[in-house]
Amino acid sequence: MTKYTSTAPEFKTVSLDDWQAAAAQSLKGKPLESLTWHTPEGIAVKPLYTAEDVAHLPHANTMPGFAPFIRGPQATMYAVRPWTIRQYAGFSTASESNAFYKKALAAGGQGVSVAFDLATHRGYDSDHPRVTGDVGKAGVAIDSVEDMKVLFGGIDLANVSVSMTMNGAVLPVLAAFVVAGEEQGVSQAQLSGTIQNDILKEFMVRNTYIYPPKPSMRIIGDIIEHTATQMPRFNSISISGYHMQEAGANQALELAFTLADGAEYVKTAVAKGLNVDDFSPRLSFFWAVGMNFYLEIAKMRAARLLWCRIMQGFGAVNPKSLMLRTHSQTSGWSLTEQDPHNNVVRTTVEAMAAVFGGTQSLHTNSFDEAIALPTDFSSRIARNTQLILQEETHITSVVDPWAGSYMMESLTQQMADKAWAIIEEVNAMGGMIKAVDSGWAKLKIEASAAEKQARIDSGKDVIVGVNKYKLATEDDVDTFEIDNVKVRDQQIAQLNTIKATRDGAAVAVALSALTQAADSGEGNLLALAIDAMRLRATVGEVSDALEHVYGRHRADTQKVTGVYAAAYDSAEGWDALKVEINQFGIDQGRRPRVMIAKLGQDGHDRGAKVVATAFADLGFDVDMGPLFQTPEECARQAIENDVHALGVSTLAAGHKTLVPAIIAELKLQGADDIIVFVGGVIPRKDYDFLYESGVKGIYGPGTPIPASAKDVLEHIKRALA
C-alpha cells in the first residue's frame, strides 16, 4: 500500500532565466520575443509576468472604494450590490417599446435604457420630409410629451432608473421625460437615471449632432446646472467612449478621448459658476467592451485611476467627485453576420470583461444585431447572459478578482500611460474642443478603424466564421422588421391631434422665449424647454427654436489615405487588383470613379470611411457624400461628379426605403447607368428585394474589402462594355 507523507515537499526556486531556457526549448529556435503580442495601441503583452513587473507600481497596495479607485468605486462592489442589468432598446412606436420594457423588467431587467430613432436624435418631428426612411427604424420615435407618457406608461418612474441615449435633441427629449414624470406624479427630484448628453463624441464618430460645438457646449452647461439643483438623483451626462470604439478607436484612444471630453464638460460647468463638488458626483461614463479581454479590464481600471487624477486637478475633494462610475455595453461591431450564433459566446466573453473591470451597469447585445433589430428570443438570451453571470458563477462574491495579478496590474499601468500621453497631446492643442474642431481626433479614430479592417481582411486578426473556420452554407436567422411607413403614419396622426388641441399662442410664446435665451446667452435652456414641452411643443419645434440662432452643424468630409494599404499584408491579391484598376484607367482614359454615400439621418460612418480609404488606396477615384443626404441630393452629386458607381452604406435599417429611392431618383434624372451597390447591416432575406430594385452588389459585414472592390470593378466594366 502506498503511503503519502504529510509534510509538504520542497521545491527548487526557479528564476526567470530558468523559465526562458525552458521556453526556448519549446520554441525550437524561434526567438522568445515571438511570444510577445503587440496590441494596436503598441502595448507589448508578454507571455509571462513576474513580481518584478509590478514592483515599481504606485497603486500596488490600494483598496476598493478608496482613491484612486483602481479596484472599484465601492468598497464591497458586487459582493453587496451586483451591477444593474439594462436592456438598451427602442422599437418603432412608444407603445411597442413600452411593452418590451415591461417584459424585460419582469424577466430580471433592473433599469430601462431607451434607444431613440434617428429622426428624434436629429431634432426632426416624424412628419419632416428629410426623415421619411428613418422614423421608428433604429429606435423609438418620440415627437412630444404624449409619446413619452406612453413610453413609460405603467412603469414607476419614482423607482425605475431610466437611461436615455440622446445628445443632439437632448433639450426637448429630457424636458419631455421630466414632464411625463410630473404628469405621472413623480417630481424632478425623484427621477433617477442618466441622459447621455455627450456632444463632443458626436462630432468625432456618431454624428447625431444638431448645432455647432460652441452652442452645444452651452446646452450641456445648462443641463448640468439645472439637474444639479433640481434633479439630485439624475446623472446629467454620460461621457461615452462606446461609440468611439464602435467607430474604430483602439482602447487607448477610446480611454483618452473620453476622459478628455469629460474634462471639457467639467470646465464648462465650472465656467458657469458651479462648484466642482456640487455636480461632479452625478457625472458618469460609458465604455464599449470588445473582444480584447485583458485590455478591456485594464482599460476600465486605468480609467478610474486617470479620472481621479483629472478631478484632483480641478480641486475636487469629495470622494464621490473623484470616483469614475460607469455603464458598459458589449460590442456591437464585434458581432458577425456570418455564423451569428457565435455572437452569444462573444457577448458572454465581453460581459465578463466588463464585470471584471468593475462596471456599475451593463447592456449585453443580442446575437442577431449584426443582421437586424433584435428579436424577443435573442434579447432574452442577451439578458439571461447577465443573470447567469450574477446568479450562477459566484463572480460577484469577490471584489476585484484580478487585483494583484502581475499581468493585470502591469497592463493597467501601461494603459494609463498610453492614454495619458494622448491626453497631454490633446491638452497641448488647447483641449478636446480644439481637437474635435480641427478634425484631428476624428481622423485618428478613422485611421485606427482602417488599420483594424485591413488586419481582418488580410487574416492577421482572426474572426471565427468570417475569415477562418467559415461555414460552407449559412442558416437563415429569424429577424425583426419595422414597418416604417405604418409607424410614420401613426406618428403624423398623433402630431396633428396635438397641434389641433393645444394652446398654439402659448406654445409660440414659449418657443420665442427659447430663441431669445439662445440669442442673449441668458436663462437656462433646459428650464425653458420644460416650459415649452408642458404646453405640448414638439421635439422638432424646440429644436427649430434654437436652430434659428445656432444653425445646423455641417461637418467637413475628410478621409484618410494610405492607412489600409499599409496595414494590409496579403500583397498578392491586393497588388493584382491595383494593376487591374490601373489598366482600367489606361483603357478608359480615367480611373474608375465611385461615390460612397450615407442616406437619411444615419450618422454611423465607420464602414463608409473604411471603404472609401481602401478603395482610394487601390486606385479608385473616390468621392464622399456629406452625411444626411436625401436620395435627391445624393443622385444630384453622383451625376455632377460623373461617377461610375454609387455605394450606399447603411446601418440603421432604412435600406428598403432609401435604396430604392436613390435608384428611382437616378433614373428620374437620366443617370440609371450609374451602378448602385450597398454595404452594411442588411438581413439576407432582403437581398432579393434590393436586387429586384436594381442594386448590383450587396456586401454585408465581414465581406473583405478587396473582394467587394473587385466585384464593383467588374460591374463597372460590364456596364461600359
XYZ file of C-alpha atoms in Angstrom:
721
model
C 0.000 0.000 0.000
C 1.380 3.405 -0.991
C 2.000 5.802 1.858
C 1.867 9.572 1.478
C 3.934 11.922 3.573
C 2.129 14.632 5.494
C 4.910 17.140 5.021
C 4.962 19.457 2.050
C 7.744 18.747 -0.426
C 10.402 21.343 -1.087
C 10.549 22.968 -4.492
C 13.556 24.500 -6.132
C 13.333 28.257 -6.623
C 13.018 28.822 -10.363
C 14.335 32.049 -11.835
C 13.158 33.931 -14.905
C 16.306 32.734 -16.653
C 15.305 29.133 -15.919
C 11.871 29.699 -17.435
C 13.330 31.401 -20.504
C 15.622 28.437 -21.062
C 12.670 26.022 -20.833
C 10.595 28.189 -23.149
C 13.434 28.326 -25.680
C 13.351 24.536 -25.949
C 9.636 24.638 -26.794
C 10.189 27.374 -29.376
C 12.721 25.243 -31.294
C 14.894 28.086 -32.472
C 12.310 30.852 -32.697
C 13.159 33.947 -30.634
C 11.417 34.302 -27.288
C 10.150 37.693 -28.453
C 7.881 35.902 -30.918
C 5.599 35.044 -27.979
C 5.033 38.711 -27.194
C 1.796 40.141 -28.576
C 1.778 43.794 -29.629
C -1.644 45.406 -29.299
C -2.950 48.045 -31.729
C -2.045 50.619 -29.073
C 1.588 49.491 -29.157
C 1.461 47.760 -25.769
C 3.689 44.693 -25.567
C 1.794 41.875 -23.841
C 4.352 39.359 -22.651
C 3.706 35.621 -22.288
C 4.880 35.707 -18.658
C 4.740 38.320 -15.901
C 6.530 38.223 -12.557
C 6.686 40.269 -9.377
C 9.331 42.452 -10.985
C 6.725 43.821 -13.403
C 4.670 45.359 -10.587
C 7.319 46.192 -8.000
C 7.522 49.834 -9.127
C 3.780 50.494 -9.468
C 2.424 53.217 -7.171
C -1.058 51.681 -6.904
C 0.014 48.197 -5.806
C -1.477 48.499 -2.308
C -4.723 50.391 -2.979
C -8.122 49.164 -1.793
C -11.599 49.166 -3.385
C -13.697 52.210 -2.549
C -10.704 54.468 -1.930
C -8.807 56.840 -4.201
C -7.597 56.303 -6.853
C -10.379 53.673 -7.139
C -8.473 51.323 -9.434
C -10.043 48.361 -7.631
C -13.569 49.757 -7.895
C -15.590 52.796 -6.801
C -17.302 50.911 -3.948
C -15.618 49.094 -1.074
C -17.680 45.921 -1.438
C -18.645 46.159 -5.121
C -20.786 43.220 -6.304
C -20.486 41.311 -3.044
C -23.220 43.598 -1.693
C -24.797 45.037 -4.840
C -24.330 43.488 -8.297
C -24.252 45.659 -11.369
C -27.568 46.852 -12.820
C -28.832 44.762 -15.735
C -30.017 47.068 -18.503
C -31.565 46.360 -21.893
C -30.943 49.135 -24.415
C -33.911 49.101 -26.744
C -36.418 51.127 -28.666
C -38.911 49.759 -31.179
C -40.908 51.835 -33.658
C -43.648 53.397 -31.533
C -43.761 54.292 -27.851
C -46.392 51.618 -27.178
C -44.277 48.848 -28.784
C -41.244 49.919 -26.760
C -43.270 50.167 -23.564
C -44.376 46.561 -23.958
C -40.758 45.468 -24.401
C -39.584 47.389 -21.311
C -42.295 45.872 -19.133
C -41.438 42.380 -20.333
C -37.710 42.960 -19.743
C -38.299 44.312 -16.221
C -40.500 41.346 -15.371
C -37.796 38.964 -16.652
C -34.996 40.337 -14.465
C -34.068 43.670 -16.015
C -33.313 46.314 -13.410
C -33.441 49.526 -15.414
C -34.683 50.903 -18.721
C -32.321 52.118 -21.458
C -34.023 53.972 -24.292
C -32.876 53.914 -27.923
C -34.441 56.733 -29.950
C -34.900 56.732 -33.691
C -32.642 58.861 -35.858
C -35.305 61.439 -36.605
C -35.613 62.160 -32.883
C -31.834 62.236 -32.420
C -31.508 64.878 -35.088
C -34.338 67.040 -33.748
C -36.871 66.366 -36.510
C -40.533 65.580 -35.979
C -41.767 62.461 -37.738
C -43.553 64.476 -40.425
C -40.372 66.190 -41.655
C -39.555 65.340 -45.306
C -35.879 64.603 -44.530
C -36.712 61.639 -42.261
C -39.091 59.617 -44.422
C -36.979 56.459 -44.173
C -35.824 56.891 -40.576
C -38.948 57.153 -38.419
C -39.109 54.297 -35.900
C -36.366 52.336 -37.632
C -33.376 52.218 -35.262
C -35.212 53.178 -32.108
C -38.445 54.652 -30.805
C -39.991 57.731 -32.387
C -40.650 60.499 -29.842
C -42.284 63.715 -31.018
C -43.907 65.018 -27.841
C -44.741 64.549 -24.171
C -47.654 62.359 -25.242
C -45.242 59.858 -26.806
C -43.060 59.961 -23.689
C -46.069 59.291 -21.440
C -46.945 56.213 -23.492
C -43.298 55.099 -23.458
C -43.303 54.914 -19.654
C -46.940 54.053 -19.059
C -47.251 51.626 -16.151
C -43.540 51.988 -15.280
C -42.991 53.686 -11.921
C -40.502 56.466 -12.657
C -40.018 57.053 -8.929
C -38.395 53.630 -8.620
C -37.119 52.611 -12.062
C -33.854 54.123 -13.276
C -34.026 55.345 -16.877
C -31.038 55.761 -19.164
C -31.560 57.735 -22.372
C -29.074 57.801 -25.229
C -29.714 61.298 -26.502
C -27.311 64.063 -27.468
C -28.405 66.332 -30.319
C -32.051 66.822 -29.294
C -31.204 66.440 -25.612
C -33.198 69.504 -24.502
C -36.684 68.574 -25.779
C -36.239 64.862 -25.037
C -35.082 65.371 -21.448
C -37.772 68.024 -20.999
C -40.440 65.613 -22.264
C -39.199 62.977 -19.817
C -39.400 65.457 -16.923
C -42.966 66.447 -17.868
C -44.017 62.802 -18.329
C -42.740 62.150 -14.814
C -44.613 65.149 -13.418
C -47.841 64.006 -15.028
C -47.253 60.548 -13.528
C -46.955 62.240 -10.116
C -43.145 61.975 -9.900
C -41.252 65.188 -9.176
C -37.963 66.140 -10.830
C -36.192 65.448 -7.533
C -37.466 61.852 -7.553
C -36.369 60.970 -11.087
C -33.300 58.736 -11.341
C -31.272 57.739 -14.362
C -28.887 59.178 -16.921
C -29.046 61.287 -20.064
C -26.072 60.733 -22.372
C -25.724 64.439 -23.297
C -22.189 63.895 -24.665
C -21.996 66.038 -27.763
C -18.232 66.131 -28.344
C -18.082 62.448 -29.280
C -20.916 63.053 -31.754
C -18.647 65.377 -33.744
C -15.990 62.652 -33.768
C -17.915 59.463 -34.507
C -21.663 59.067 -34.177
C -22.746 62.319 -35.849
C -26.199 62.746 -34.301
C -25.456 66.395 -33.612
C -27.679 69.336 -34.464
C -25.889 72.554 -33.524
C -22.212 73.566 -33.828
C -19.824 72.765 -30.948
C -19.919 76.098 -29.104
C -23.711 76.375 -28.594
C -23.843 72.619 -27.969
C -21.497 73.112 -25.037
C -23.764 75.869 -23.713
C -26.665 73.381 -23.759
C -24.601 70.873 -21.780
C -23.704 73.514 -19.205
C -27.363 74.464 -18.761
C -28.367 70.822 -18.269
C -25.644 70.232 -15.685
C -26.715 73.424 -13.899
C -30.426 72.547 -13.850
C -30.009 68.932 -12.790
C -27.507 69.835 -10.052
C -30.180 71.913 -8.292
C -33.458 70.276 -9.351
C -32.654 66.604 -10.097
C -30.175 65.328 -7.468
C -30.758 61.642 -8.325
C -30.259 62.106 -12.053
C -26.926 61.848 -13.889
C -26.672 64.927 -16.089
C -24.199 63.449 -18.557
C -22.805 60.060 -19.555
C -19.434 60.625 -21.136
C -19.245 57.993 -23.819
C -16.317 56.082 -25.226
C -18.605 53.361 -26.540
C -19.242 54.943 -29.910
C -15.555 55.737 -30.366
C -14.591 52.077 -30.130
C -17.539 51.122 -32.332
C -16.218 53.618 -34.895
C -12.773 52.007 -34.817
C -10.843 53.567 -31.932
C -8.467 51.256 -30.130
C -8.763 51.070 -26.346
C -6.134 53.745 -25.676
C -7.833 56.269 -27.984
C -11.245 55.451 -26.513
C -9.913 55.912 -22.981
C -8.000 59.120 -23.688
C -10.604 60.920 -25.781
C -13.431 60.015 -23.400
C -11.621 61.325 -20.333
C -10.536 64.434 -22.249
C -14.192 65.016 -23.212
C -15.104 64.674 -19.543
C -12.544 67.308 -18.597
C -14.094 69.720 -21.123
C -17.547 69.223 -19.617
C -16.200 69.903 -16.138
C -14.561 73.100 -17.441
C -17.895 74.158 -18.966
C -19.793 73.641 -15.714
C -17.139 75.407 -13.629
C -17.236 78.331 -16.078
C -20.967 78.705 -15.288
C -20.013 79.293 -11.659
C -20.781 75.825 -10.313
C -18.616 74.358 -7.571
C -16.894 71.255 -8.901
C -18.039 69.107 -5.960
C -21.664 70.180 -6.434
C -22.117 68.455 -9.805
C -19.212 66.022 -10.322
C -20.756 63.181 -8.255
C -23.514 62.927 -10.900
C -21.164 62.552 -13.875
C -20.959 59.035 -15.300
C -19.158 57.244 -18.118
C -19.996 54.657 -20.765
C -17.480 52.188 -22.230
C -17.531 49.725 -25.073
C -16.246 46.291 -24.123
C -14.918 44.307 -27.051
C -13.048 41.060 -27.578
C -9.658 42.307 -26.355
C -10.339 40.663 -22.983
C -7.302 41.604 -20.900
C -7.029 45.145 -22.229
C -10.718 45.882 -21.645
C -10.344 45.007 -17.964
C -7.149 47.051 -17.750
C -8.829 49.965 -19.543
C -11.619 50.226 -17.003
C -9.222 50.037 -14.060
C -6.934 52.648 -15.689
C -9.927 54.901 -16.371
C -10.669 55.202 -12.668
C -7.020 55.967 -11.916
C -6.836 58.749 -14.515
C -10.240 60.294 -13.762
C -9.262 60.603 -10.106
C -6.085 62.391 -11.222
C -8.050 64.719 -13.534
C -10.621 65.641 -10.902
C -7.964 66.316 -8.290
C -6.548 68.742 -10.850
C -9.880 70.597 -10.779
C -9.651 70.868 -6.982
C -12.349 68.283 -6.230
C -12.178 66.894 -2.698
C -15.441 64.962 -2.353
C -14.580 61.258 -2.831
C -17.723 60.912 -4.982
C -16.312 63.574 -7.317
C -13.074 61.629 -7.689
C -14.599 58.222 -8.487
C -15.478 57.201 -12.017
C -18.765 55.336 -12.228
C -19.628 53.656 -15.480
C -22.148 51.844 -17.610
C -20.798 49.392 -20.174
C -22.127 47.703 -23.287
C -20.759 44.732 -25.129
C -19.506 45.485 -28.604
C -21.944 45.698 -31.484
C -19.155 45.916 -34.033
C -17.650 42.574 -32.951
C -20.907 40.777 -33.815
C -20.804 38.935 -37.120
C -23.434 38.291 -39.742
C -21.706 35.025 -40.596
C -22.411 32.093 -38.253
C -24.228 34.537 -35.938
C -24.780 32.155 -33.017
C -21.058 32.576 -32.311
C -22.062 36.037 -31.147
C -23.591 34.556 -27.983
C -20.093 33.476 -26.955
C -18.550 36.806 -27.934
C -21.084 38.708 -25.866
C -20.500 36.442 -22.865
C -16.728 36.984 -23.008
C -17.207 40.742 -23.316
C -19.716 40.798 -20.461
C -17.203 39.011 -18.226
C -14.546 41.597 -19.104
C -16.964 44.410 -18.196
C -17.753 42.766 -14.872
C -14.110 42.029 -14.061
C -13.402 45.674 -14.928
C -15.941 46.844 -12.345
C -18.862 48.254 -14.343
C -21.883 49.597 -12.415
C -24.405 48.633 -15.076
C -24.295 46.597 -18.256
C -26.151 46.039 -21.513
C -25.453 42.834 -23.418
C -26.096 42.883 -27.162
C -28.258 40.307 -28.878
C -26.613 37.818 -31.234
C -28.629 38.943 -34.272
C -27.798 42.658 -34.129
C -25.281 42.379 -36.972
C -28.244 41.406 -39.155
C -31.253 43.366 -37.929
C -33.011 44.688 -34.841
C -33.052 42.069 -32.051
C -35.963 39.680 -31.665
C -37.586 38.818 -28.326
C -35.779 35.469 -28.476
C -32.307 36.947 -28.942
C -32.986 39.687 -26.361
C -33.879 37.046 -23.775
C -30.569 35.239 -24.360
C -28.680 38.522 -24.022
C -30.435 39.383 -20.766
C -30.027 35.866 -19.380
C -26.294 36.061 -20.069
C -26.080 38.658 -17.318
C -28.420 36.785 -14.993
C -26.268 33.668 -15.322
C -23.113 35.638 -14.533
C -24.805 37.156 -11.481
C -26.640 34.127 -10.175
C -24.635 31.037 -11.169
C -20.921 31.808 -11.370
C -20.119 33.402 -7.976
C -18.086 36.031 -9.838
C -19.884 38.574 -7.672
C -18.504 37.089 -4.454
C -15.021 38.591 -4.859
C -14.153 42.287 -5.077
C -11.755 42.974 -7.975
C -10.611 39.371 -8.525
C -7.828 40.497 -10.891
C -6.123 42.614 -8.232
C -2.524 41.598 -7.626
C -2.219 39.833 -10.977
C 1.263 40.638 -12.260
C -0.111 40.895 -15.765
C -3.256 42.885 -14.986
C -1.566 45.409 -12.734
C 1.149 45.922 -15.341
C -1.375 46.287 -18.189
C -3.435 48.721 -16.115
C -0.427 50.996 -15.729
C 0.543 50.664 -19.389
C -2.999 51.549 -20.488
C -2.964 54.554 -18.157
C 0.397 55.696 -19.518
C -0.681 55.327 -23.177
C -3.925 57.221 -22.594
C -2.281 59.940 -20.536
C 0.228 60.601 -23.322
C -2.686 61.149 -25.736
C -4.473 63.397 -23.202
C -1.334 65.517 -22.897
C -1.240 65.773 -26.697
C -4.869 66.967 -26.645
C -4.104 69.484 -23.900
C -1.203 70.852 -25.942
C -3.699 71.550 -28.751
C -5.842 73.581 -26.336
C -8.256 70.878 -25.194
C -10.731 68.473 -26.708
C -12.913 71.133 -28.308
C -9.922 72.234 -30.403
C -9.012 68.612 -31.170
C -12.574 67.970 -32.365
C -12.956 71.237 -34.270
C -9.741 70.633 -36.206
C -10.846 67.153 -37.264
C -7.667 65.668 -35.762
C -9.456 63.421 -33.268
C -11.867 62.067 -35.887
C -9.049 61.237 -38.281
C -7.138 59.392 -35.549
C -10.163 57.149 -34.997
C -10.721 56.615 -38.722
C -7.081 55.623 -39.214
C -7.417 53.102 -36.371
C -10.576 51.693 -37.989
C -8.883 51.285 -41.375
C -5.912 49.519 -39.776
C -8.231 47.110 -37.958
C -10.204 46.269 -41.093
C -7.000 45.639 -43.033
C -5.771 43.229 -40.353
C -9.062 41.320 -40.590
C -9.179 41.275 -44.386
C -5.581 40.042 -44.582
C -6.247 37.337 -41.970
C -3.811 38.759 -39.421
C -6.680 39.180 -36.937
C -8.866 36.081 -36.822
C -12.665 36.359 -36.728
C -14.105 32.851 -36.369
C -16.683 32.182 -39.047
C -15.624 35.214 -41.099
C -12.003 34.816 -42.192
C -11.332 31.394 -40.610
C -13.422 28.274 -39.936
C -16.112 29.538 -42.307
C -19.329 27.630 -42.908
C -19.948 26.298 -46.393
C -23.574 27.468 -46.163
C -25.228 29.844 -43.730
C -28.502 29.034 -41.995
C -31.232 31.649 -42.070
C -31.897 33.509 -38.826
C -35.292 34.937 -37.939
C -35.124 38.737 -37.853
C -37.284 41.551 -36.593
C -38.535 44.173 -39.038
C -40.233 47.532 -38.564
C -42.983 48.756 -40.900
C -41.550 52.243 -41.304
C -44.492 53.597 -43.298
C -47.046 52.453 -40.718
C -45.056 53.944 -37.833
C -44.632 57.267 -39.612
C -48.330 57.480 -40.425
C -49.192 56.852 -36.752
C -46.745 59.482 -35.554
C -48.035 62.086 -38.023
C -51.617 61.455 -36.939
C -50.595 61.968 -33.296
C -48.749 65.173 -34.181
C -51.797 66.532 -35.980
C -54.002 65.777 -32.968
C -51.609 67.517 -30.560
C -51.341 70.642 -32.696
C -55.102 70.826 -33.110
C -55.860 70.590 -29.378
C -53.095 72.637 -27.703
C -52.948 76.373 -26.985
C -50.991 77.424 -30.053
C -50.443 81.003 -28.890
C -48.969 79.870 -25.562
C -46.670 77.432 -27.378
C -45.473 80.224 -29.665
C -44.601 82.407 -26.659
C -42.664 79.558 -25.007
C -40.735 78.820 -28.200
C -39.945 82.506 -28.629
C -38.530 82.565 -25.093
C -36.187 79.733 -26.061
C -34.997 81.599 -29.147
C -34.398 84.775 -27.127
C -32.428 82.865 -24.474
C -30.279 81.250 -27.158
C -29.637 84.651 -28.706
C -28.897 86.530 -25.467
C -26.974 83.799 -23.670
C -29.132 84.346 -20.596
C -31.531 81.948 -18.893
C -31.452 78.182 -18.599
C -32.364 76.408 -21.835
C -33.495 73.177 -20.146
C -35.882 75.019 -17.818
C -37.324 76.883 -20.803
C -37.599 73.655 -22.827
C -39.552 72.065 -19.960
C -41.956 75.032 -20.036
C -42.448 74.584 -23.791
C -42.942 70.803 -23.634
C -45.536 71.171 -20.848
C -47.573 73.222 -23.323
C -47.158 70.415 -25.904
C -44.484 71.914 -28.099
C -42.860 69.168 -30.164
C -39.285 67.924 -30.326
C -38.904 69.450 -33.774
C -40.325 72.807 -32.720
C -37.999 73.148 -29.728
C -35.049 72.180 -31.916
C -36.078 74.708 -34.566
C -36.406 77.463 -31.943
C -32.703 77.070 -31.198
C -31.703 76.476 -34.812
C -32.957 79.985 -35.648
C -29.972 81.258 -33.646
C -27.421 78.459 -33.750
C -27.930 76.993 -37.221
C -27.247 73.331 -38.072
C -23.730 71.983 -37.974
C -22.259 70.818 -41.276
C -19.258 68.522 -40.910
C -16.297 68.585 -43.276
C -15.983 65.288 -45.125
C -12.408 64.038 -44.931
C -10.882 60.644 -45.495
C -7.568 59.125 -44.516
C -5.366 57.647 -47.235
C -2.619 55.061 -47.240
C -3.606 53.538 -43.905
C -5.473 50.488 -45.191
C -2.771 49.644 -47.749
C -0.016 49.949 -45.153
C -1.740 47.519 -42.787
C -2.881 45.024 -45.430
C -0.220 42.314 -45.576
C -1.725 39.891 -48.152
C 0.038 41.544 -51.044
C -0.592 39.055 -53.865
C -4.310 39.689 -54.446
C -4.025 43.345 -53.472
C -1.253 44.117 -55.950
C -3.000 42.224 -58.767
C -6.168 44.256 -58.210
C -4.198 47.513 -58.220
C -2.716 46.532 -61.591
C -6.195 45.765 -62.955
C -7.547 49.132 -61.768
C -4.572 50.937 -63.262
C -5.170 49.173 -66.590
C -8.810 50.294 -66.469
C -7.572 53.880 -66.251
C -5.332 53.371 -69.281
C -8.121 51.759 -71.312
C -10.872 54.230 -70.365
C -8.829 57.410 -70.086
C -9.724 57.829 -66.417
C -9.747 55.759 -63.263
C -12.918 54.051 -62.037
C -14.815 56.631 -60.002
C -17.105 55.742 -57.100
C -19.092 57.781 -54.641
C -19.670 56.483 -51.105
C -22.866 57.839 -49.560
C -24.908 57.810 -46.364
C -28.623 58.408 -46.824
C -31.150 59.650 -44.296
C -30.149 60.516 -40.736
C -27.793 57.569 -40.125
C -24.517 59.130 -38.985
C -22.607 55.889 -38.328
C -19.905 56.320 -40.948
C -17.173 53.871 -39.885
C -17.933 51.470 -42.719
C -18.254 54.227 -45.294
C -14.938 55.790 -44.312
C -13.075 52.462 -44.238
C -14.411 51.505 -47.679
C -13.512 54.932 -49.069
C -9.980 54.638 -47.673
C -9.421 51.142 -49.051
C -10.899 51.889 -52.484
C -8.723 55.008 -52.763
C -5.631 53.028 -51.754
C -6.440 50.539 -54.536
C -6.551 53.300 -57.148
C -10.234 54.229 -57.436
C -11.194 57.900 -57.576
C -13.407 58.197 -54.502
C -15.927 60.898 -53.614
C -17.511 61.035 -50.150
C -21.047 62.330 -49.960
C -21.864 64.508 -46.943
C -23.854 62.979 -44.133
C -27.645 63.163 -44.017
C -28.309 63.364 -47.757
C -31.717 62.802 -49.242
C -31.891 60.464 -52.254
C -32.438 63.510 -54.475
C -29.345 65.288 -53.171
C -27.250 62.134 -53.427
C -28.296 61.442 -57.015
C -27.517 65.021 -57.999
C -23.997 64.829 -56.540
C -23.301 61.453 -58.166
C -24.327 62.838 -61.556
C -22.374 66.074 -61.148
C -19.257 64.107 -60.173
C -19.705 61.772 -63.165
C -19.203 58.596 -61.126
C -19.343 55.078 -62.490
C -20.795 53.632 -59.291
C -22.573 54.764 -56.138
C -22.089 52.839 -52.900
C -24.668 53.247 -50.140
C -23.542 52.435 -46.596
C -26.468 51.525 -44.358
C -26.641 50.560 -40.706
C -29.950 51.805 -39.377
C -32.477 49.579 -41.171
C -33.544 52.149 -43.754
C -32.276 50.216 -46.766
C -35.693 49.066 -48.029
C -36.907 52.653 -48.191
C -33.842 54.711 -49.083
C -32.003 52.447 -51.549
C -34.955 52.031 -53.947
C -35.477 55.791 -53.641
C -31.923 56.594 -54.807
C -32.237 54.151 -57.723
C -35.544 55.740 -58.756
C -34.022 59.216 -58.433
C -31.029 58.328 -60.623
C -33.432 57.041 -63.266
C -35.578 60.170 -62.970
C -32.501 62.347 -63.522
C -31.423 60.281 -66.540
C -28.482 58.535 -64.879
C -29.637 54.942 -64.451
C -26.312 53.825 -65.959
C -24.689 54.596 -62.595
C -24.214 51.291 -60.762
C -25.589 51.138 -57.217
C -24.075 48.844 -54.608
C -24.873 48.550 -50.913
C -22.904 47.614 -47.817
C -23.729 47.341 -44.137
C -26.266 45.667 -41.868
C -28.797 44.074 -44.221
C -30.728 40.873 -43.482
C -30.148 38.253 -46.167
C -33.885 37.930 -46.648
C -33.826 41.499 -48.001
C -31.167 40.790 -50.638
C -33.638 39.687 -53.321
C -35.760 42.789 -52.715
C -32.731 45.032 -53.227
C -31.545 43.141 -56.309
C -35.032 43.423 -57.804
C -34.923 47.147 -57.050
C -31.798 47.453 -59.191
C -28.876 47.003 -56.773
C -25.897 45.317 -58.448
C -23.854 44.276 -55.425
C -24.537 43.732 -51.702
C -21.640 43.436 -49.269
C -22.609 42.544 -45.726
C -20.475 42.690 -42.577
C -17.355 40.562 -42.901
C -17.003 40.983 -46.675
C -13.294 41.545 -47.412
C -12.922 44.954 -48.992
C -10.650 43.733 -51.831
C -13.382 41.237 -52.772
C -16.069 43.938 -52.885
C -13.742 46.274 -54.811
C -13.060 43.566 -57.400
C -16.801 42.941 -57.795
C -17.597 46.641 -58.190
C -14.866 46.965 -60.819
C -16.309 44.030 -62.790
C -19.795 45.588 -62.700
C -18.368 48.878 -63.997
C -16.572 47.070 -66.825
C -19.734 45.230 -67.849
C -21.734 48.457 -67.819
C -19.199 50.118 -70.128
C -18.843 47.149 -72.470
